[in-house]
Short mmCIF file of C-alpha atoms and ligand atoms in Angstrom, two decimals:
data_model
loop_
_atom_site.label_atom_id
_atom_site.label_comp_id
_atom_site.label_asym_id
_atom_site.label_seq_id
_atom_site.Cartn_x
_atom_site.Cartn_y
_atom_site.Cartn_z
CA MET A 1 36.38 64.89 14.28
CA ALA A 2 39.14 63.40 16.26
CA SER A 3 39.14 65.86 19.13
CA SER A 4 35.55 64.82 20.12
CA SER A 5 36.54 61.20 20.41
CA LEU A 6 35.79 59.73 23.78
CA PHE A 7 39.03 57.90 23.89
CA GLN A 8 41.11 60.75 22.70
CA SER A 9 39.72 62.82 25.40
CA LEU A 10 41.08 60.28 27.93
CA PRO A 11 44.12 61.36 29.95
CA PHE A 12 46.06 58.14 29.20
CA SER A 13 47.04 55.99 26.26
CA LEU A 14 45.71 52.59 25.53
CA GLN A 15 49.14 51.75 24.22
CA THR A 16 50.52 51.62 27.66
CA SER A 17 49.70 49.18 30.38
CA LYS A 18 50.29 51.85 33.04
CA PRO A 19 47.57 51.78 35.63
CA TYR A 20 45.19 54.67 35.35
CA ALA A 21 45.07 57.19 38.35
CA PRO A 22 41.57 58.52 38.54
CA PRO A 23 41.26 62.31 38.38
CA LYS A 24 39.16 64.35 40.72
CA PRO A 25 35.40 63.46 40.67
CA ALA A 26 33.91 66.37 38.87
CA ALA A 27 36.49 66.32 36.18
CA HIS A 28 36.14 62.42 36.04
CA PHE A 29 32.58 62.49 35.00
CA VAL A 30 32.88 65.36 32.49
CA VAL A 31 36.16 64.07 30.98
CA ARG A 32 36.17 60.41 31.05
CA ALA A 33 32.58 59.25 31.41
CA GLN A 34 30.82 60.54 28.39
CA SER A 35 30.57 59.38 24.98
CA PRO A 36 31.21 61.68 22.08
CA LEU A 37 27.45 62.11 21.68
CA THR A 38 26.60 62.62 25.21
CA GLN A 39 29.21 65.32 25.42
CA ASN A 40 26.93 67.07 22.89
CA ASN A 41 23.75 66.38 24.74
CA ASN A 42 24.99 67.54 28.17
CA SER A 43 26.48 70.78 27.06
CA SER A 44 24.45 73.86 28.08
CA SER A 45 25.05 75.36 24.47
CA LYS A 46 23.94 71.92 22.92
CA HIS A 47 22.86 72.21 19.22
CA ARG A 48 20.08 70.39 17.45
CA ARG A 49 21.43 68.32 14.57
CA PRO A 50 20.88 70.07 11.36
CA ALA A 51 17.54 69.10 9.79
CA ASP A 52 18.91 67.22 6.79
CA GLU A 53 20.97 65.04 9.10
CA ASN A 54 19.78 61.76 10.62
CA ILE A 55 21.00 60.10 13.81
CA ARG A 56 23.11 57.66 11.69
CA ASP A 57 24.71 60.62 9.83
CA GLU A 58 25.23 62.45 13.10
CA ALA A 59 27.06 59.43 14.62
CA ARG A 60 29.21 59.10 11.50
CA ARG A 61 30.28 62.66 11.85
CA ILE A 62 30.98 62.60 15.52
CA ASN A 63 32.41 59.15 16.17
CA ALA A 64 36.13 58.88 15.29
CA PRO A 65 36.70 55.69 13.09
CA HIS A 66 39.57 54.61 15.36
CA ASP A 67 37.07 54.21 18.22
CA HIS A 68 36.23 50.91 16.56
CA HIS A 69 39.73 49.47 16.81
CA LEU A 70 40.48 49.84 20.51
CA PHE A 71 38.70 46.72 21.54
CA SER A 72 38.23 43.38 19.81
CA ALA A 73 36.50 40.11 20.22
CA LYS A 74 36.70 36.63 18.41
CA TYR A 75 35.20 33.15 18.63
CA VAL A 76 36.97 30.51 20.57
CA PRO A 77 35.65 27.12 21.56
CA PHE A 78 33.55 27.08 24.48
CA ASN A 79 35.43 25.62 27.28
CA ALA A 80 34.03 25.50 30.81
CA ASP A 81 37.67 25.20 32.14
CA SER A 82 39.07 27.96 29.88
CA SER A 83 41.91 28.64 32.54
CA SER A 84 43.47 25.44 31.64
CA SER A 85 42.74 25.28 27.97
CA SER A 86 45.62 25.26 25.62
CA SER A 87 43.58 25.64 22.58
CA THR A 88 44.82 28.25 20.03
CA GLU A 89 41.61 27.66 17.87
CA SER A 90 39.87 30.98 17.26
CA TYR A 91 37.87 32.70 14.51
CA SER A 92 37.20 36.33 13.50
CA LEU A 93 33.52 37.27 14.12
CA ASP A 94 33.54 37.93 10.41
CA GLU A 95 33.63 34.24 9.67
CA ILE A 96 30.63 32.12 9.37
CA VAL A 97 31.15 29.46 12.04
CA TYR A 98 28.88 28.03 14.64
CA ARG A 99 30.85 25.00 16.00
CA SER A 100 34.56 24.31 17.03
CA GLN A 101 36.74 21.93 15.25
CA SER A 102 35.80 19.21 17.65
CA GLY A 103 31.99 19.97 17.11
CA GLY A 104 31.50 21.81 20.40
CA LEU A 105 30.04 25.13 21.30
CA LEU A 106 31.79 28.34 20.44
CA ASP A 107 32.05 31.47 22.79
CA VAL A 108 32.74 35.04 22.05
CA GLN A 109 35.90 36.00 23.87
CA HIS A 110 36.70 39.76 24.38
CA ASP A 111 40.16 41.13 24.72
CA MET A 112 39.87 41.53 28.48
CA ASP A 113 43.31 43.20 28.82
CA ALA A 114 42.23 46.09 26.56
CA LEU A 115 38.98 46.38 28.52
CA LYS A 116 40.79 46.28 32.02
CA ARG A 117 42.86 49.28 31.00
CA PHE A 118 39.84 51.13 32.08
CA ASP A 119 38.64 50.81 35.64
CA GLY A 120 35.31 49.71 36.96
CA GLU A 121 34.26 53.25 37.86
CA TYR A 122 34.94 54.33 34.16
CA TRP A 123 32.78 51.70 32.72
CA ARG A 124 29.94 52.39 35.30
CA ASN A 125 29.97 56.06 34.49
CA LEU A 126 30.28 55.41 30.72
CA PHE A 127 27.15 52.99 30.73
CA ASP A 128 25.21 55.35 33.05
CA SER A 129 25.82 58.31 30.79
CA ARG A 130 24.17 56.67 27.74
CA VAL A 131 20.87 55.48 29.44
CA GLY A 132 17.70 56.95 27.97
CA LYS A 133 19.19 58.93 24.87
CA THR A 134 18.30 58.75 21.28
CA THR A 135 21.98 58.93 20.18
CA TRP A 136 22.90 56.41 17.64
CA PRO A 137 23.59 53.70 18.69
CA TYR A 138 24.15 54.21 22.40
CA GLY A 139 20.45 54.82 23.12
CA SER A 140 19.90 51.07 22.90
CA GLY A 141 20.31 49.17 26.24
CA VAL A 142 22.46 46.68 24.19
CA TRP A 143 24.66 49.26 22.13
CA SER A 144 25.16 51.44 25.20
CA LYS A 145 27.56 48.54 26.05
CA LYS A 146 28.88 48.21 22.66
CA GLU A 147 32.58 47.96 23.67
CA TRP A 148 31.60 44.78 25.53
CA VAL A 149 29.31 43.32 23.01
CA LEU A 150 30.46 43.84 19.35
CA PRO A 151 33.36 46.41 19.55
CA GLU A 152 34.54 46.25 16.10
CA ILE A 153 31.19 46.74 14.09
CA HIS A 154 30.75 50.09 12.65
CA ASP A 155 27.86 52.17 13.94
CA ASP A 156 26.60 52.44 10.41
CA ASP A 157 26.05 48.58 10.11
CA ILE A 158 24.19 48.33 13.43
CA VAL A 159 20.49 47.47 13.07
CA SER A 160 18.54 48.43 16.27
CA ALA A 161 15.30 49.16 17.55
CA PHE A 162 16.63 50.98 20.66
CA GLU A 163 15.98 47.77 22.43
CA GLY A 164 16.91 46.96 26.15
CA ASN A 165 16.53 49.48 29.11
CA SER A 166 13.58 47.46 30.15
CA ASN A 167 11.95 48.27 33.42
CA LEU A 168 12.89 46.55 36.65
CA PHE A 169 9.58 46.41 38.33
CA TRP A 170 9.38 46.40 42.13
CA ALA A 171 6.92 43.49 42.86
CA GLU A 172 5.70 45.14 46.11
CA ARG A 173 2.30 43.49 46.41
CA PHE A 174 3.09 40.21 44.89
CA GLY A 175 6.22 39.83 47.23
CA LYS A 176 4.41 40.92 50.32
CA GLN A 177 1.14 39.05 49.83
CA PHE A 178 2.44 35.77 48.48
CA LEU A 179 6.11 35.35 49.74
CA GLY A 180 6.51 37.81 52.64
CA MET A 181 9.30 39.47 50.66
CA ASN A 182 9.93 43.15 50.31
CA ASP A 183 12.77 43.22 47.93
CA LEU A 184 11.47 41.26 45.12
CA TRP A 185 11.91 42.62 41.64
CA VAL A 186 10.84 41.46 37.98
CA LYS A 187 13.14 42.46 35.20
CA HIS A 188 10.56 42.85 32.34
CA CYS A 189 12.62 41.75 29.29
CA GLY A 190 9.50 41.02 27.46
CA ILE A 191 8.39 44.69 27.36
CA SER A 192 10.54 45.11 24.15
CA HIS A 193 10.12 45.73 20.50
CA THR A 194 8.86 42.25 19.59
CA GLY A 195 7.82 41.33 23.14
CA SER A 196 10.60 39.10 24.30
CA PHE A 197 14.25 39.24 25.39
CA LYS A 198 15.31 37.82 21.95
CA ASP A 199 15.45 41.36 20.70
CA LEU A 200 18.54 41.93 22.81
CA GLY A 201 20.44 39.05 21.07
CA MET A 202 18.87 39.67 17.53
CA THR A 203 19.99 43.27 17.22
CA VAL A 204 23.58 42.01 17.61
CA LEU A 205 23.21 38.98 15.33
CA VAL A 206 21.37 40.89 12.44
CA SER A 207 23.83 43.76 12.72
CA GLN A 208 26.75 41.31 12.15
CA VAL A 209 24.85 39.96 9.14
CA ASN A 210 24.43 43.41 7.76
CA ARG A 211 28.06 44.06 8.06
CA LEU A 212 28.81 40.49 6.52
CA ARG A 213 26.47 41.22 3.52
CA LYS A 214 28.26 44.61 2.94
CA MET A 215 31.48 42.75 2.99
CA ASN A 216 30.05 40.54 0.18
CA ARG A 217 30.05 37.41 2.27
CA PRO A 218 27.66 34.62 1.12
CA VAL A 219 24.73 35.34 3.25
CA VAL A 220 21.46 35.56 1.27
CA GLY A 221 19.06 35.08 4.23
CA VAL A 222 18.94 34.59 7.92
CA GLY A 223 17.01 31.46 9.43
CA CYS A 224 16.04 29.98 12.72
CA ALA A 225 14.10 27.22 14.35
CA SER A 226 11.70 28.71 16.87
CA THR A 227 9.15 28.30 19.61
CA GLY A 228 7.78 31.79 18.64
CA ASP A 229 9.96 34.42 20.16
CA THR A 230 13.28 33.95 18.24
CA SER A 231 11.18 33.91 14.97
CA ALA A 232 9.43 37.18 15.86
CA ALA A 233 12.68 38.91 16.74
CA LEU A 234 14.61 37.61 13.74
CA SER A 235 11.91 38.65 11.30
CA ALA A 236 11.48 42.06 12.66
CA TYR A 237 15.14 42.94 12.60
CA CYS A 238 15.76 41.49 9.25
CA ALA A 239 12.70 43.39 7.84
CA SER A 240 14.07 46.62 9.33
CA ALA A 241 17.33 46.04 7.31
CA ALA A 242 15.74 44.55 4.13
CA ILE A 243 17.38 41.19 4.74
CA PRO A 244 15.38 37.94 3.95
CA SER A 245 14.45 35.86 6.97
CA ILE A 246 13.36 32.18 6.95
CA VAL A 247 11.66 30.59 10.05
CA PHE A 248 11.11 27.06 11.07
CA LEU A 249 8.16 26.69 13.34
CA PRO A 250 6.66 23.56 14.89
CA ALA A 251 3.07 23.27 13.52
CA ASN A 252 0.46 24.18 16.07
CA LYS A 253 2.79 24.56 18.91
CA ILE A 254 3.12 28.31 19.07
CA SER A 255 0.71 31.00 20.07
CA LEU A 256 -1.28 32.72 17.44
CA ALA A 257 0.27 36.07 18.35
CA GLN A 258 3.64 34.78 17.95
CA LEU A 259 2.84 33.06 14.53
CA VAL A 260 1.54 36.35 13.16
CA GLN A 261 4.61 38.23 13.97
CA PRO A 262 6.92 36.69 11.26
CA ILE A 263 4.13 36.55 8.90
CA ALA A 264 3.43 40.22 9.22
CA ASN A 265 7.14 41.09 8.98
CA GLY A 266 7.54 39.29 5.64
CA ALA A 267 9.48 36.27 6.72
CA PHE A 268 9.42 32.99 4.74
CA VAL A 269 7.48 30.89 7.30
CA LEU A 270 7.70 27.07 7.26
CA SER A 271 5.15 25.34 9.53
CA ILE A 272 6.60 21.94 10.14
CA ASP A 273 5.02 18.83 11.59
CA THR A 274 7.35 18.27 14.31
CA ASP A 275 8.54 19.85 17.62
CA PHE A 276 11.17 22.48 18.23
CA ASP A 277 13.79 19.91 18.61
CA GLY A 278 13.04 18.62 15.10
CA CYS A 279 12.93 22.19 13.62
CA MET A 280 16.41 22.84 15.27
CA GLN A 281 17.76 19.78 13.64
CA LEU A 282 16.49 20.74 10.27
CA ILE A 283 17.70 24.26 10.38
CA ARG A 284 21.14 23.16 11.41
CA GLU A 285 21.25 20.79 8.40
CA VAL A 286 19.90 23.34 6.03
CA THR A 287 22.32 26.16 7.19
CA ALA A 288 25.12 23.81 6.60
CA GLU A 289 24.16 23.49 2.93
CA LEU A 290 22.59 26.90 1.91
CA PRO A 291 23.79 30.54 2.29
CA ILE A 292 21.52 31.04 5.18
CA TYR A 293 23.08 32.45 8.47
CA LEU A 294 21.87 30.57 11.59
CA ALA A 295 20.18 32.93 14.07
CA ASN A 296 19.49 30.41 17.07
CA SER A 297 21.40 30.77 20.19
CA LEU A 298 23.84 27.84 19.03
CA ASN A 299 25.27 31.15 17.35
CA SER A 300 27.25 32.67 20.25
CA LEU A 301 26.86 36.23 18.82
CA ARG A 302 23.23 36.25 20.14
CA LEU A 303 24.36 35.75 23.92
CA GLU A 304 26.60 38.85 23.57
CA GLY A 305 23.46 41.02 23.25
CA GLN A 306 21.39 39.03 25.80
CA LYS A 307 24.13 39.37 28.44
CA THR A 308 23.39 43.04 28.66
CA ALA A 309 20.13 42.44 30.55
CA ALA A 310 22.42 41.35 33.44
CA ILE A 311 24.51 44.38 33.14
CA GLU A 312 21.46 46.54 33.05
CA ILE A 313 19.99 44.78 36.33
CA LEU A 314 23.22 45.81 38.24
CA GLN A 315 22.96 49.34 36.66
CA GLN A 316 19.41 49.54 37.74
CA PHE A 317 20.46 48.78 41.42
CA ASP A 318 23.11 51.54 41.16
CA TRP A 319 25.72 48.72 40.76
CA GLN A 320 24.68 46.76 43.82
CA VAL A 321 24.45 43.02 43.37
CA PRO A 322 21.07 41.13 44.09
CA ASP A 323 21.30 37.86 45.95
CA TRP A 324 19.36 35.98 43.38
CA VAL A 325 18.34 36.03 39.76
CA ILE A 326 15.85 33.44 38.43
CA VAL A 327 15.67 32.74 34.68
CA PRO A 328 13.26 30.47 32.97
CA GLY A 329 15.23 28.11 30.68
CA GLY A 330 14.50 26.13 27.35
CA ASN A 331 17.35 26.13 24.79
CA LEU A 332 19.51 27.36 27.75
CA GLY A 333 21.36 30.15 25.94
CA ASN A 334 19.97 32.91 28.16
CA ILE A 335 21.12 31.48 31.55
CA TYR A 336 24.52 31.55 30.23
CA ALA A 337 24.06 34.95 28.84
CA PHE A 338 23.01 36.18 32.29
CA TYR A 339 26.13 34.60 33.91
CA LYS A 340 28.48 35.99 31.35
CA GLY A 341 27.08 39.67 31.84
CA PHE A 342 27.44 39.41 35.64
CA LYS A 343 30.78 37.73 35.36
CA MET A 344 32.25 40.44 33.02
CA CYS A 345 31.08 42.99 35.55
CA GLN A 346 32.93 41.24 38.30
CA GLU A 347 36.12 40.75 36.34
CA LEU A 348 36.22 44.30 35.11
CA GLY A 349 35.61 45.71 38.50
CA LEU A 350 32.14 47.23 38.21
CA VAL A 351 30.95 44.93 41.13
CA ASP A 352 32.76 42.70 43.45
CA LYS A 353 30.68 39.53 43.36
CA ILE A 354 27.86 37.92 41.22
CA PRO A 355 24.38 36.67 42.27
CA ARG A 356 23.30 33.08 42.48
CA LEU A 357 21.38 31.92 39.45
CA VAL A 358 18.28 29.82 39.35
CA CYS A 359 17.22 28.14 36.10
CA ALA A 360 13.50 27.30 35.98
CA GLN A 361 12.02 24.70 33.71
CA ALA A 362 8.55 23.46 32.97
CA ALA A 363 8.33 19.94 34.38
CA ASN A 364 7.04 18.84 30.88
CA ALA A 365 10.32 19.81 29.39
CA ASP A 366 12.83 19.50 32.15
CA PRO A 367 16.16 17.78 31.02
CA LEU A 368 18.32 20.36 32.81
CA TYR A 369 16.36 19.84 35.98
CA LEU A 370 16.66 16.12 35.75
CA TYR A 371 20.54 16.55 35.09
CA PHE A 372 20.84 18.77 38.13
CA LYS A 373 18.83 16.46 40.41
CA SER A 374 21.26 13.50 39.46
CA GLY A 375 24.01 15.44 40.70
CA TRP A 376 25.27 16.42 37.28
CA LYS A 377 26.02 12.69 36.59
CA GLU A 378 24.65 12.18 33.13
CA PHE A 379 22.68 14.40 30.85
CA LYS A 380 19.91 12.93 28.69
CA PRO A 381 17.58 14.74 26.42
CA VAL A 382 13.96 14.22 26.87
CA LYS A 383 10.99 14.05 24.73
CA SER A 384 9.11 17.18 25.76
CA SER A 385 5.42 17.21 26.14
CA THR A 386 2.89 20.04 25.68
CA THR A 387 3.18 22.97 28.16
CA PHE A 388 1.52 26.36 28.60
CA ALA A 389 5.16 27.64 28.69
CA SER A 390 5.24 26.71 24.94
CA ALA A 391 8.36 28.74 24.33
CA ILE A 392 10.42 26.53 26.65
CA GLN A 393 9.04 23.25 25.38
CA ILE A 394 12.56 22.04 24.32
CA GLY A 395 13.79 18.63 25.24
CA ASP A 396 17.39 18.74 23.81
CA PRO A 397 18.72 22.17 24.57
CA VAL A 398 21.70 23.16 22.50
CA SER A 399 23.41 25.32 25.22
CA ILE A 400 23.33 22.60 27.85
CA ASP A 401 27.21 22.78 28.38
CA ARG A 402 26.97 26.60 28.67
CA ALA A 403 24.13 26.32 31.20
CA VAL A 404 25.96 23.73 33.43
CA HIS A 405 29.23 25.86 33.48
CA ALA A 406 27.09 28.99 34.46
CA LEU A 407 25.13 27.22 37.16
CA LYS A 408 28.31 25.33 38.62
CA SER A 409 30.22 28.61 38.67
CA CYS A 410 27.73 30.55 40.76
CA ASP A 411 26.41 27.94 43.04
CA GLY A 412 23.18 27.87 40.99
CA ILE A 413 20.16 25.85 41.45
CA VAL A 414 17.58 24.21 38.90
CA GLU A 415 13.78 24.09 39.81
CA GLU A 416 10.83 22.98 37.81
CA ALA A 417 7.08 23.75 37.61
CA THR A 418 4.15 21.53 36.82
CA GLU A 419 1.42 23.02 34.49
CA GLU A 420 -0.89 23.87 37.47
CA GLU A 421 1.90 25.39 39.33
CA LEU A 422 2.93 27.67 36.45
CA MET A 423 -0.47 28.73 35.70
CA ASP A 424 -1.49 29.48 39.40
CA ALA A 425 1.75 31.55 39.66
CA THR A 426 1.04 33.46 36.52
CA ALA A 427 -2.55 34.28 37.67
CA GLN A 428 -1.38 35.32 41.03
CA ALA A 429 1.28 37.72 39.52
CA ASP A 430 -1.35 39.17 37.18
CA SER A 431 -3.76 39.69 40.16
CA THR A 432 -1.19 42.06 41.58
CA GLY A 433 -0.89 44.21 38.57
CA MET A 434 1.39 42.31 36.25
CA PHE A 435 0.44 40.50 32.92
CA ILE A 436 3.18 37.85 32.61
CA CYS A 437 3.87 35.11 30.26
CA PRO A 438 3.55 31.39 31.40
CA HIS A 439 7.48 31.22 31.38
CA THR A 440 7.63 33.94 33.97
CA GLY A 441 5.12 31.80 35.85
CA VAL A 442 7.61 29.06 35.84
CA ALA A 443 10.31 31.22 37.30
CA LEU A 444 7.83 32.34 39.98
CA THR A 445 7.09 28.87 40.87
CA ALA A 446 10.82 28.35 41.34
CA LEU A 447 10.82 31.31 43.70
CA PHE A 448 7.75 30.02 45.75
CA LYS A 449 9.56 26.55 45.97
CA LEU A 450 12.87 28.13 47.10
CA ARG A 451 11.15 30.42 49.65
CA ASN A 452 9.13 27.59 51.10
CA SER A 453 12.19 25.43 51.53
CA GLY A 454 14.08 28.50 53.18
CA VAL A 455 16.90 28.57 50.39
CA ILE A 456 15.81 32.04 49.50
CA LYS A 457 15.38 34.23 52.60
CA ALA A 458 12.47 36.79 53.09
CA THR A 459 14.94 39.59 53.09
CA ASP A 460 17.12 38.39 50.05
CA ARG A 461 17.05 40.81 47.03
CA THR A 462 15.58 38.55 44.21
CA VAL A 463 15.13 39.35 40.60
CA VAL A 464 12.75 37.31 38.42
CA VAL A 465 13.40 37.53 34.79
CA SER A 466 10.16 37.93 32.75
CA THR A 467 10.99 36.67 29.25
CA ALA A 468 8.16 37.69 27.17
CA HIS A 469 5.13 39.87 27.13
CA GLY A 470 1.88 38.37 28.53
CA LEU A 471 -0.16 39.66 25.53
CA LYS A 472 1.59 36.97 23.49
CA PHE A 473 -0.13 34.21 25.62
CA THR A 474 -3.62 35.44 26.06
CA GLN A 475 -5.20 32.18 25.10
CA SER A 476 -3.78 30.29 28.14
CA LYS A 477 -5.06 33.18 30.22
CA ILE A 478 -8.48 32.93 28.63
CA ASP A 479 -8.54 29.14 29.29
CA TYR A 480 -7.53 29.58 32.93
CA HIS A 481 -9.89 32.25 33.84
CA SER A 482 -12.76 30.35 32.05
CA LYS A 483 -11.68 27.25 34.19
CA ASP A 484 -11.58 25.40 30.76
CA ILE A 485 -8.37 23.50 31.54
CA LYS A 486 -8.78 19.70 32.02
CA ASP A 487 -7.65 18.37 35.50
CA MET A 488 -6.83 22.02 36.74
CA ALA A 489 -8.61 23.54 39.61
CA CYS A 490 -7.75 27.17 38.34
CA ARG A 491 -7.81 28.46 41.84
CA TYR A 492 -7.23 32.02 41.00
CA ALA A 493 -9.65 32.27 38.06
CA ASN A 494 -11.54 35.56 37.78
CA PRO A 495 -14.18 34.76 35.02
CA PRO A 496 -16.50 37.69 33.90
CA MET A 497 -20.00 37.69 35.34
CA GLN A 498 -23.08 37.58 32.86
CA VAL A 499 -25.66 40.14 33.91
CA LYS A 500 -29.10 40.97 32.65
CA ALA A 501 -29.22 44.53 31.06
CA ASP A 502 -31.29 45.98 33.77
CA PHE A 503 -30.46 48.44 36.68
CA GLY A 504 -31.79 46.06 39.43
CA SER A 505 -29.67 43.20 38.28
CA VAL A 506 -26.55 45.34 37.95
CA MET A 507 -27.05 46.78 41.30
CA ASP A 508 -27.51 43.41 42.99
CA VAL A 509 -24.28 42.03 41.74
CA LEU A 510 -22.42 45.20 42.46
CA LYS A 511 -23.68 45.19 46.10
CA THR A 512 -22.57 41.57 46.62
CA TYR A 513 -19.21 42.42 45.17
CA LEU A 514 -18.65 45.58 47.24
CA GLN A 515 -19.68 43.68 50.44
CA SER A 516 -17.12 40.91 49.76
CA LYS A 517 -14.44 43.65 49.38
CA ALA A 518 -15.27 45.75 52.34
CA HIS A 519 -12.83 45.61 55.20
C1 LIG B 601 9.54 33.42 26.46
C2 LIG B 601 10.79 32.64 26.59
N1 LIG B 601 11.21 32.42 27.92
C3 LIG B 601 12.30 31.69 28.04
C4 LIG B 601 13.05 31.07 27.02
C5 LIG B 601 14.18 30.19 27.29
O1 LIG B 601 15.38 30.91 26.84
P1 LIG B 601 16.52 29.94 26.53
O2 LIG B 601 16.20 29.15 25.35
O3 LIG B 601 17.70 30.88 26.17
O4 LIG B 601 16.79 29.06 27.77
C6 LIG B 601 12.54 31.35 25.73
C7 LIG B 601 13.11 30.73 24.66
O5 LIG B 601 13.76 29.65 24.66
C8 LIG B 601 11.46 32.21 25.42
O6 LIG B 601 11.07 32.36 24.28
N1 LIG B 602 12.31 30.13 22.82
C1 LIG B 602 12.98 30.19 21.68
C2 LIG B 602 13.67 28.77 21.31
C3 LIG B 602 14.93 28.95 20.56
O1 LIG B 602 15.82 29.51 21.34
P1 LIG B 602 17.17 30.15 20.76
O2 LIG B 602 17.52 31.21 21.89
O3 LIG B 602 18.20 29.10 20.71
O4 LIG B 602 16.82 30.92 19.53
C4 LIG B 602 12.26 30.69 20.54
O5 LIG B 602 11.41 31.67 20.81
O6 LIG B 602 12.26 30.21 19.37
#
């Protein structure tokens, strides 16, 4: 139905480069900011869709086909200094390609001129109008930004669990009690369908695979190497689209909760006697030989979804820019994704600056930290050792170049956390009502260090990105609270008390407890 198209309802043509003159505010919101679907939702005479129509059918009926061709994106070689690049190498997103001709990384480049024909206010209003709906596919926090993510995919090909839109938690007590801060926030990306931020990228990647398979491209299955979260997301999204998934896991190096996820979702699970870097090497070799599509963040499609978490943070602050965003880093795709999300918002006029980024690593797997400390002189992969932050136990990150570009471009910082520091920070956060994963503990340790050194000020608005759900990492919490960790004081342990099953004994321990709590 062409007349209900968002873009047809706009009072200017995309074919012209004439600057757009905003209409009056009331008309602006009604005419320009709404998607075809929200126009239906907001109408006072809105109709429920017919009982025999599902939300995909509804989207098919309402969304005009040409909406998919207004914006476009392609793969280009990732080049930190893109302004001076004269490369003409590029690939359609429908090609199966992970590396540039020179063997370097790729990046998804959007047609920024087409996107710039709409002003920042337009995009802010459009994104805001889609939050919290069940309309397909915009109810997802990722697909609510579809024009900036994978503009050309048909809504019908999208595989989504309505991911994103995760809560931005005001860490009131933690901020005040431990850091003297009152504007500290935790972006809970792990409160998500499979319990980590990987869902944001995987909905994009698996949707594209779904499209490729419908185009009869040679993709029999999708594979990844994983420290637990990528494999969980991959297997869930593939299962929902009936696509075979294959996961390479380092034997005995991921949590039980993570291991059971791909098993339950029907993935082909290979437990391999090596570390993550070894699994990554193997999956790269295998995907070069077999019709298995690579789902790790080496594949730049993933980062297009992950960058929406940055846009969401701005949106949740009503498009005000925080001073700092702290992200735990392993394979280093996510730190770049955050940078890219913020940068696009700046370039397209939604905000006028970007935050400073901090990448936080476990000291037992800290190649980026060592590189940063050397003044970016020479990058050397490390042999990582065991860490409670097991999902970031990565010594040879594939996105090192992306991360360095992101950090240099925003005056960023790299910090690290020892095992004791990250476990203490996790326990401290939990004691104030959170239930975070050890990777978030790494990010909080970075915050402690930067507050103590005065780099982050008490009044700075700071966001810590929580990357996975704490329930995936209960064993480390049990060990900590049982004081069962060698060479660790476990200063914030809160072990349960064994009490005899009689009234007097229970009363005694309760009285002692209440006295200790009385003001
Ligand atoms: C829970 C968790 N946090 C942080 C990271 C680090 O993200 P990245 O590999 O994009 O640096 C990962 C995965 O690597 C993860 O699973
Ligand atoms: N933590 C990751 C490691 C792989 O990262 P990716 O973003 O490159 O897939 C995991 O959970 O597997």
